[in-house]
Amino acid sequence: MTPSEADYQRAVDLLLAGELVALPTETVYGLGADAANPTAVARIFAAKGRPADHPLIVHLAGHDAVEAWAEQVPIIAWELMETFWPGPLTLILKKQAWVPDAVTGGQDTVGLRVPGHPVALELLRRFAVAKGEHAGIAAPSANRFGRISPTTAAHVAEELGERVPLILDGGPCAVGIESTIIDCSRGEPVVLRPGHISPLHLEAVLGRAPAIETSHGAPRVSGSLEAHYAPITPLRVVTGERLLDFLNAQRHRGGTCGVISPNQPPQAGMPHAWRMLPADPVGYAHDLYAALRDMDHASVDLIVVEALPGGAEWAAVADRLRRAAAGAGQI
Ligand code: TXA
Ligand code: MG
């Protein structure tokens, strides 16, 4: 799953020419463009069908590039970078004046991340050498707007097909859900999107539990729209106790269900499609989007997800499921 020398060269050439390149990261695949080139960034929005006021994350080759993009970097932000980069954490910081509005959605902040995937890092390093100053790759998840983020190169092809001239294949993503986003631009750090790096991990660095502000419906953080990360098939979250009754009722109505659950099917001969996911939050997150995609392909009438335990370690997955249920097709 390692791109060839020629693949990297072609990727850098495309980026320099203002074209798009899909790239693997450890979270999900990204749809990348030269972040300093507004025309290139506009192509991202066109390919995704995404409203242009939604800010993008800029991916960097290393910490030393941060100050080219961010004007103010609080000490706490440096500490978070030292601890979690390269890795699945995005920091929102006050931007440098030159950073294009196309990237920031016209805001005075910019989202920055050094991804922890060898292919992404190799591409970022090569792009930095070729471009010189202001080398960063703006990359939202490589899916159509509102849909499930891709965790394999095949998913990207399914989502964007001809709209992207090159997809670098780096294998399946290790994390499987999008990065944790933490706003360091307004004093106290605030979590805007939960992810693999949990409040407990952040607390170890911050010295206290971080504030969390994920439920607002404003488009400032597009992942914060209630309907997001959604399959096409309608999706319901049902508690374990109600699950059997719910499935039986569906069957009486002649509806087929695809069940996603951390448990075995309760009885043999269950007529519904059943996908068992790992019972731990990290393993579950890793497999969730692929499972939702499979269910869309299984042509069931309804995706039924067994409700998960509460608790901080499940927060990121619970967030994605809530939005998937809100955004999925209606019954
Ligand atoms: O894991 C990830 O973060 C993936 C990979 C490709 O890095 N990227 C990703 O991008 O999930 P996207 O665009 O699908 O989500 C990025 C989120 C959006 O919700 C966007 O609004 C938010 O980051 N964001 C970016 N810049 C921001 C800013 N200046 N202020 C607030 N939110 C920002
Ligand atoms: Mg996205």
Coordinates of C-alpha atoms and ligand atoms in Angstrom, one line a residue:
M1 CA 0.0 0.0 0.0
T2 CA 2.9 2.3 -0.5
P3 CA 2.6 4.8 -3.4
S4 CA 5.5 4.6 -5.8
E5 CA 8.0 7.3 -6.4
A6 CA 6.1 8.2 -9.6
D7 CA 2.8 8.5 -7.6
Y8 CA 4.4 11.0 -5.2
Q9 CA 5.9 13.0 -8.0
R10 CA 2.6 13.1 -9.8
A11 CA 0.8 14.2 -6.5
V12 CA 3.3 17.0 -6.0
D13 CA 3.0 18.2 -9.6
L14 CA -0.8 18.1 -9.3
L15 CA -0.8 20.1 -6.1
L16 CA 1.6 22.7 -7.6
A17 CA -0.7 23.0 -10.6
G18 CA -3.7 23.8 -8.3
E19 CA -5.3 20.3 -8.8
L20 CA -6.7 17.9 -6.3
V21 CA -5.1 14.8 -4.7
A22 CA -6.8 12.4 -2.3
L23 CA -4.5 11.3 0.4
P24 CA -4.7 8.8 3.3
T25 CA -4.4 10.0 6.8
E26 CA -4.6 8.0 10.1
T27 CA -8.2 9.3 10.7
V28 CA -9.9 9.3 7.3
Y29 CA -8.9 10.0 3.7
G30 CA -8.6 13.7 2.8
L31 CA -9.3 15.6 -0.4
G32 CA -6.2 17.7 -0.7
A33 CA -5.2 20.9 -2.5
D34 CA -2.5 23.6 -2.1
A35 CA -3.9 25.6 0.9
A36 CA -2.2 28.8 -0.2
N37 CA -3.9 28.7 -3.6
P38 CA -7.6 29.9 -3.4
T39 CA -8.3 28.6 -6.9
A40 CA -7.1 25.1 -5.9
V41 CA -9.1 25.3 -2.6
A42 CA -12.2 26.3 -4.6
R43 CA -11.9 23.0 -6.5
I44 CA -12.3 21.1 -3.1
F45 CA -15.6 22.7 -2.5
A46 CA -16.8 22.1 -6.0
A47 CA -15.8 18.4 -5.9
K48 CA -17.5 17.8 -2.5
G49 CA -20.6 19.9 -3.2
R50 CA -19.8 21.6 0.1
P51 CA -20.9 25.2 1.0
A52 CA -17.9 27.5 0.5
D53 CA -18.2 29.2 4.0
H54 CA -17.1 26.0 5.7
P55 CA -13.5 26.2 6.9
L56 CA -10.9 23.5 6.0
I57 CA -8.1 21.9 8.0
V58 CA -4.6 22.7 6.8
H59 CA -2.2 19.7 7.0
L60 CA 1.4 20.5 7.7
A61 CA 4.7 18.5 7.5
G62 CA 5.8 19.4 11.0
H63 CA 5.5 21.7 14.0
D64 CA 8.0 24.1 12.5
A65 CA 5.5 25.1 9.8
V66 CA 2.9 26.2 12.4
E67 CA 4.0 29.8 12.8
A68 CA 3.8 30.5 9.0
W69 CA 0.0 29.9 9.3
A70 CA -0.8 30.9 12.9
E71 CA -0.2 34.3 14.3
Q72 CA -0.6 33.5 17.9
V73 CA 0.3 30.1 19.3
P74 CA -0.5 29.9 23.1
I75 CA 1.8 27.7 25.2
I76 CA -1.0 25.2 25.7
A77 CA -1.2 24.7 22.0
W78 CA 2.5 23.9 21.8
E79 CA 2.1 21.4 24.6
L80 CA -0.8 19.7 22.8
M81 CA 1.3 19.6 19.6
E82 CA 4.3 18.1 21.4
T83 CA 2.1 15.4 22.9
F84 CA -0.2 14.5 20.1
W85 CA 1.4 15.4 16.7
P86 CA 1.9 13.7 14.4
G87 CA -1.6 12.5 15.2
P88 CA -5.4 12.9 15.1
L89 CA -5.7 16.3 16.7
T90 CA -6.6 19.6 14.9
L91 CA -5.8 22.9 16.6
I92 CA -7.8 26.1 15.8
L93 CA -5.5 29.1 16.1
K94 CA -5.5 32.8 15.2
K95 CA -4.4 32.9 11.6
Q96 CA -1.7 34.9 9.9
A97 CA -3.2 37.7 7.8
W98 CA -2.2 36.2 4.5
V99 CA -4.0 32.9 4.9
P100 CA -6.8 32.8 2.2
D101 CA -10.4 33.3 3.2
A102 CA -11.1 30.3 1.0
V103 CA -9.4 28.1 3.7
T104 CA -10.8 29.7 6.8
G105 CA -14.3 30.4 5.6
G106 CA -13.5 34.1 6.2
Q107 CA -12.9 33.6 9.9
D108 CA -9.8 34.9 11.7
T109 CA -8.7 31.5 12.7
V110 CA -7.2 28.5 10.9
G111 CA -7.3 24.7 11.7
L112 CA -3.9 23.0 11.6
R113 CA -2.9 19.4 11.9
V114 CA 0.2 17.3 11.4
P115 CA -1.3 13.9 10.4
G116 CA 0.2 10.6 11.7
H117 CA 0.2 8.7 8.5
P118 CA 3.5 7.9 6.7
V119 CA 2.1 8.5 3.2
A120 CA 0.5 11.9 4.2
L121 CA 3.8 12.9 5.9
E122 CA 5.9 11.9 2.9
L123 CA 3.6 13.9 0.6
L124 CA 3.6 16.9 2.9
R125 CA 7.4 16.8 3.1
R126 CA 7.9 16.6 -0.6
F127 CA 5.3 19.3 -1.2
A128 CA 7.1 21.5 1.3
V129 CA 10.4 21.1 -0.6
A130 CA 8.8 21.8 -4.0
K131 CA 6.7 24.7 -2.9
G132 CA 9.0 26.4 -0.4
E133 CA 7.1 29.0 1.6
H134 CA 3.5 28.5 2.8
A135 CA 3.4 24.8 2.0
G136 CA 0.2 23.2 3.5
I137 CA -2.4 20.9 2.2
A138 CA -6.0 21.9 2.8
A139 CA -8.0 18.7 3.1
P140 CA -11.5 17.9 4.3
S141 CA -12.6 14.3 4.4
A142 CA -12.8 13.0 0.8
N143 CA -16.6 12.4 0.7
R144 CA -19.5 14.2 -0.8
F145 CA -20.9 16.8 1.6
G146 CA -22.8 15.3 4.5
R147 CA -21.9 11.7 3.7
I148 CA -19.8 9.1 5.5
S149 CA -16.0 9.8 5.5
P150 CA -13.9 7.4 3.5
T151 CA -11.5 5.1 5.4
T152 CA -10.1 3.3 2.3
A153 CA -9.0 4.4 -1.2
A154 CA -11.9 2.4 -2.7
H155 CA -14.3 4.5 -0.6
V156 CA -12.8 7.7 -2.0
A157 CA -13.3 6.4 -5.6
E158 CA -16.9 5.5 -4.7
E159 CA -17.5 9.0 -3.4
L160 CA -15.6 11.2 -5.8
G161 CA -14.7 9.0 -8.8
E162 CA -13.6 11.2 -11.7
R163 CA -13.7 14.4 -9.7
V164 CA -10.2 13.7 -8.3
P165 CA -7.3 13.0 -10.7
L166 CA -5.2 11.0 -8.2
I167 CA -6.0 8.9 -5.1
L168 CA -2.9 7.9 -3.1
D169 CA -3.6 4.5 -1.5
G170 CA -2.2 4.2 2.0
G171 CA -4.4 1.2 3.1
P172 CA -7.3 1.3 5.5
C173 CA -7.2 4.2 8.0
A174 CA -6.0 3.2 11.5
V175 CA -8.3 5.5 13.5
G176 CA -11.4 5.5 11.3
I177 CA -13.1 8.7 12.5
E178 CA -12.1 12.3 12.1
S179 CA -9.6 14.1 14.2
T180 CA -10.4 15.7 17.6
I181 CA -10.7 19.5 17.1
I182 CA -9.7 21.8 19.9
D183 CA -10.1 25.6 19.7
C184 CA -7.0 27.3 21.2
S185 CA -7.9 30.7 19.8
R186 CA -10.0 32.1 22.6
G187 CA -8.2 31.5 25.9
E188 CA -9.4 28.3 27.4
P189 CA -9.1 25.3 25.0
V190 CA -12.5 24.1 23.9
V191 CA -13.2 20.8 22.2
L192 CA -15.3 21.4 19.0
R193 CA -15.4 17.8 17.8
P194 CA -14.7 14.7 19.8
G195 CA -12.4 12.1 18.4
H196 CA -9.8 9.4 19.1
I197 CA -7.9 11.8 21.4
S198 CA -10.5 11.8 24.2
P199 CA -11.2 14.3 26.9
L200 CA -9.3 12.0 29.3
H201 CA -6.1 12.3 27.0
L202 CA -6.6 16.0 26.8
E203 CA -7.0 16.4 30.6
A204 CA -3.6 14.8 31.1
V205 CA -2.0 17.7 29.2
L206 CA -4.4 20.5 30.2
G207 CA -4.4 19.7 33.9
R208 CA -8.2 19.7 33.9
A209 CA -11.2 18.4 31.9
P210 CA -11.5 20.5 28.7
A211 CA -14.7 22.4 27.9
I212 CA -16.7 20.7 25.2
E213 CA -18.9 22.6 22.8
T214 CA -20.1 20.2 20.1
S215 CA -23.8 20.6 20.0
H216 CA -24.2 24.0 18.3
G217 CA -25.7 23.8 14.9
A218 CA -23.7 26.6 13.3
P219 CA -21.8 25.9 10.1
R220 CA -18.5 27.2 11.7
V221 CA -17.5 23.6 12.1
S222 CA -19.2 21.6 9.4
G223 CA -19.0 18.4 11.4
S224 CA -21.1 20.2 13.9
L225 CA -24.2 20.2 11.6
E226 CA -26.7 17.8 13.2
A227 CA -27.1 15.9 10.0
H228 CA -23.6 14.6 8.9
Y229 CA -21.6 11.5 8.4
A230 CA -24.8 9.9 7.1
P231 CA -25.6 6.8 5.1
I232 CA -28.3 6.9 2.4
T233 CA -30.3 4.2 4.2
P234 CA -32.4 5.4 7.1
L235 CA -30.7 4.7 10.5
R236 CA -32.1 4.2 14.0
V237 CA -30.3 3.7 17.2
V238 CA -32.2 1.2 19.4
T239 CA -31.3 0.1 23.0
G240 CA -30.2 -3.5 23.5
E241 CA -33.3 -4.3 25.6
R242 CA -35.7 -3.2 22.8
L243 CA -33.7 -4.6 19.9
L244 CA -35.4 -8.0 19.5
D245 CA -38.9 -6.5 19.7
F246 CA -37.9 -3.8 17.3
L247 CA -36.6 -6.2 14.8
N248 CA -39.6 -8.5 15.0
A249 CA -41.9 -5.6 14.5
Q250 CA -39.9 -4.6 11.4
R251 CA -40.1 -8.1 10.1
H252 CA -43.9 -8.2 10.6
R253 CA -44.1 -5.1 8.5
G254 CA -42.0 -6.8 5.8
G255 CA -39.0 -4.5 6.3
T256 CA -35.4 -5.7 6.2
C257 CA -32.9 -4.4 8.7
G258 CA -29.1 -4.3 8.8
V259 CA -28.0 -4.5 12.4
I260 CA -24.7 -3.0 13.7
S261 CA -23.9 -4.2 17.2
P262 CA -21.0 -5.0 19.5
N263 CA -22.9 -8.3 20.3
Q264 CA -23.5 -11.6 18.6
P265 CA -26.9 -12.0 16.9
P266 CA -29.3 -13.1 19.7
Q267 CA -30.7 -16.2 17.9
A268 CA -29.7 -18.4 15.1
G269 CA -31.6 -17.9 11.8
M270 CA -32.0 -14.2 12.4
P271 CA -33.3 -13.0 9.0
H272 CA -31.6 -9.6 9.3
A273 CA -28.1 -8.7 8.1
W274 CA -25.9 -8.5 11.2
R275 CA -22.5 -6.8 11.5
M276 CA -20.7 -7.3 14.8
L277 CA -18.2 -4.5 15.7
P278 CA -15.5 -4.6 18.4
A279 CA -16.9 -3.9 21.8
D280 CA -14.2 -1.3 22.7
P281 CA -14.5 2.3 21.5
V282 CA -11.3 2.4 19.5
G283 CA -12.0 -0.8 17.6
Y284 CA -15.6 0.2 17.1
A285 CA -14.6 3.6 15.7
H286 CA -12.1 1.9 13.4
D287 CA -14.8 -0.2 11.7
L288 CA -17.9 2.0 12.0
Y289 CA -17.8 3.9 8.7
A290 CA -17.0 0.8 6.6
A291 CA -19.9 -1.0 8.3
L292 CA -22.3 1.9 7.5
R293 CA -21.1 1.8 3.9
D294 CA -21.6 -2.0 3.7
M295 CA -25.1 -1.6 5.0
D296 CA -25.9 1.0 2.3
H297 CA -24.7 -1.6 -0.2
A298 CA -26.7 -4.5 1.4
S299 CA -29.9 -2.8 0.3
V300 CA -31.7 -3.1 3.6
D301 CA -34.7 -0.8 4.4
L302 CA -33.3 0.3 7.7
I303 CA -29.9 0.3 9.5
V304 CA -30.4 -0.5 13.2
V305 CA -27.5 0.4 15.5
E306 CA -27.5 -1.0 19.0
A307 CA -27.1 1.8 21.4
L308 CA -23.7 2.1 23.0
P309 CA -22.7 2.5 26.6
G310 CA -22.5 6.1 27.8
G311 CA -19.2 7.4 29.1
A312 CA -16.4 9.7 27.9
E313 CA -14.5 7.0 26.0
W314 CA -17.6 6.4 23.7
A315 CA -18.3 10.1 23.2
A316 CA -16.7 10.4 19.7
V317 CA -18.5 7.3 18.3
A318 CA -21.8 8.4 19.9
D319 CA -21.4 11.8 18.3
R320 CA -21.0 10.3 14.8
L321 CA -24.0 8.0 15.3
R322 CA -26.3 10.8 16.5
R323 CA -25.4 12.8 13.4
A324 CA -25.7 9.8 11.1
A325 CA -29.2 9.1 12.4
A326 CA -30.1 12.8 11.8
G327 CA -28.8 12.9 8.3
A328 CA -29.7 9.5 6.9
G329 CA -32.6 9.0 4.5
Q330 CA -36.1 9.0 6.0
I331 CA -38.2 5.9 6.3
Ligands
TXA1 O1 -9.4 13.8 10.6 C1 -9.7 14.9 10.0 O2 -9.8 16.0 10.6 C2 -9.9 14.8 8.5 C3 -8.6 14.4 7.8 C4 -8.6 14.4 6.4 O3 -7.6 15.3 8.3 N1 -10.4 16.0 8.0 C5 -11.7 16.4 8.2 O4 -12.0 17.6 7.6 O5 -12.4 15.8 8.9 P1 -13.5 18.1 7.5 O6 -13.4 19.3 6.6 O7 -14.4 17.1 7.0 O8 -13.7 18.6 8.9 C6 -12.9 19.6 9.4 C7 -13.6 20.4 10.5 C8 -14.8 21.0 9.8 O9 -15.9 20.7 10.6 C9 -14.4 22.5 9.8 O10 -15.5 23.3 9.9 C10 -13.5 22.6 11.1 O11 -12.8 21.4 10.9 N2 -12.6 23.7 11.0 C11 -11.6 24.0 10.2 N3 -11.1 25.2 10.4 C12 -11.8 25.7 11.4 C13 -11.8 27.0 12.1 N4 -10.9 27.9 11.7 N5 -12.7 27.2 13.1 C14 -13.6 26.2 13.4 N6 -13.7 25.0 12.8 C15 -12.8 24.8 11.8
MG2 MG -16.0 15.8 6.7

